[in-house]
Amino acid sequence: MTEPHAKPDTAIGIDIGGTFIKAGLVDTDGNIIYFNKFETPSGKPSAILDVIITAINSIVNDYSGQYNIEGAGLGFPGIVNPIEGTVKYPPNLPSWHHENVVEKFASEFNFPVYIDNDANVMGIAESTWGAGKEHRFIICLTLGTGVGGAIIIDKQVYHGANGGAGELGHITINPRGPLCACGNRGCLESYIGGKYIVRRTLSYLKRFPDSYLHELYIRDKNLVTPKEISRAAEMGDILGLEILSEVAFFLGIGIANFINIFNPEMIIIGGGISNWGKPLLSRARITARKYGMKGLCEGVRIVQAKFKNQAGVIGGACLVFNNKNRNTSLKK
Ligand SMILES: [Zn+2]
């Protein structure tokens, strides 16, 4: 009889979004062993927490015989305080105001649970195993329905005084600009967040009556999505190109500001809109270099994220591995 091998170390990552809760088991090299997603329940926060608890318990039941599960890392939208364990005002979970998530979890599991803001979690994934793994000073932007950000300083996420730092989508680009979900006007998000891009495209339809996007709108207004806008631009559609140029311009302006403030080595662009790829990034680079300070822009790499829709799960697991040797466990 040979000695049984030690079980490989793994961690659970959970990504809580407005539409889906994604759950997975990840090894210490960032490989996904298991992945699943569940619809986010509407209603009270306790319904969401119940889905998370069920998802974690199911992974523990199925995989703890084979793997050593070191903990669970959760990415929440909103203002997250990783030390206190609280989540405040997630924008896409309207019933949620202020919850101590960690108190709720402390009695449920016999391993530590860590939380952070979802954009920070994605930043951690990219910084550890993704596009930024060779770099120490990184700014990460997540371009989805809204715009999230992560500030990585010397490989660590910068959290600020109350855990809320990195709301890069809500820097003001134009104080008289469109209304943003945060209540202010003209935030970066209100120019380059997915839902605002669609809204602006629709408002331009009359100016571009011969465009492919107008034709699409006539067929069914729900067909005008960020993906179709990007496809239209690729086909040379005049409105598609107009929107692409605008989004790239505002993204570039945002990046120029971040370069001037943080002097990063790399800017990583993730989320659904980042799939617009090279046409978006090459235009944004030109604007960023034009508006950023010359001495700071030199050598800054502006790249697409490595991880796609599993970034939150991979980053959640990374929270566990990164915290393992620090005494910051939130488990009481
Ligand atoms: Zn805003």
Coordinates of N, CA and C in Angstrom, one line a residue, residues 135 162 208 287 321:
H135 N 3.4 42.6 -13.3 CA 3.4 44.0 -12.9 C 3.0 44.3 -11.5
N162 N -12.5 53.5 4.2 CA -13.6 52.7 4.5 C -13.9 51.5 3.6
F208 N -28.8 59.3 -37.9 CA -28.2 58.3 -38.8 C -29.3 57.4 -39.3
T287 N -6.1 58.7 -27.3 CA -6.6 59.7 -26.5 C -5.9 59.8 -25.1
F321 N -6.4 32.6 -1.1 CA -5.0 32.2 -1.1 C -4.1 33.4 -0.6

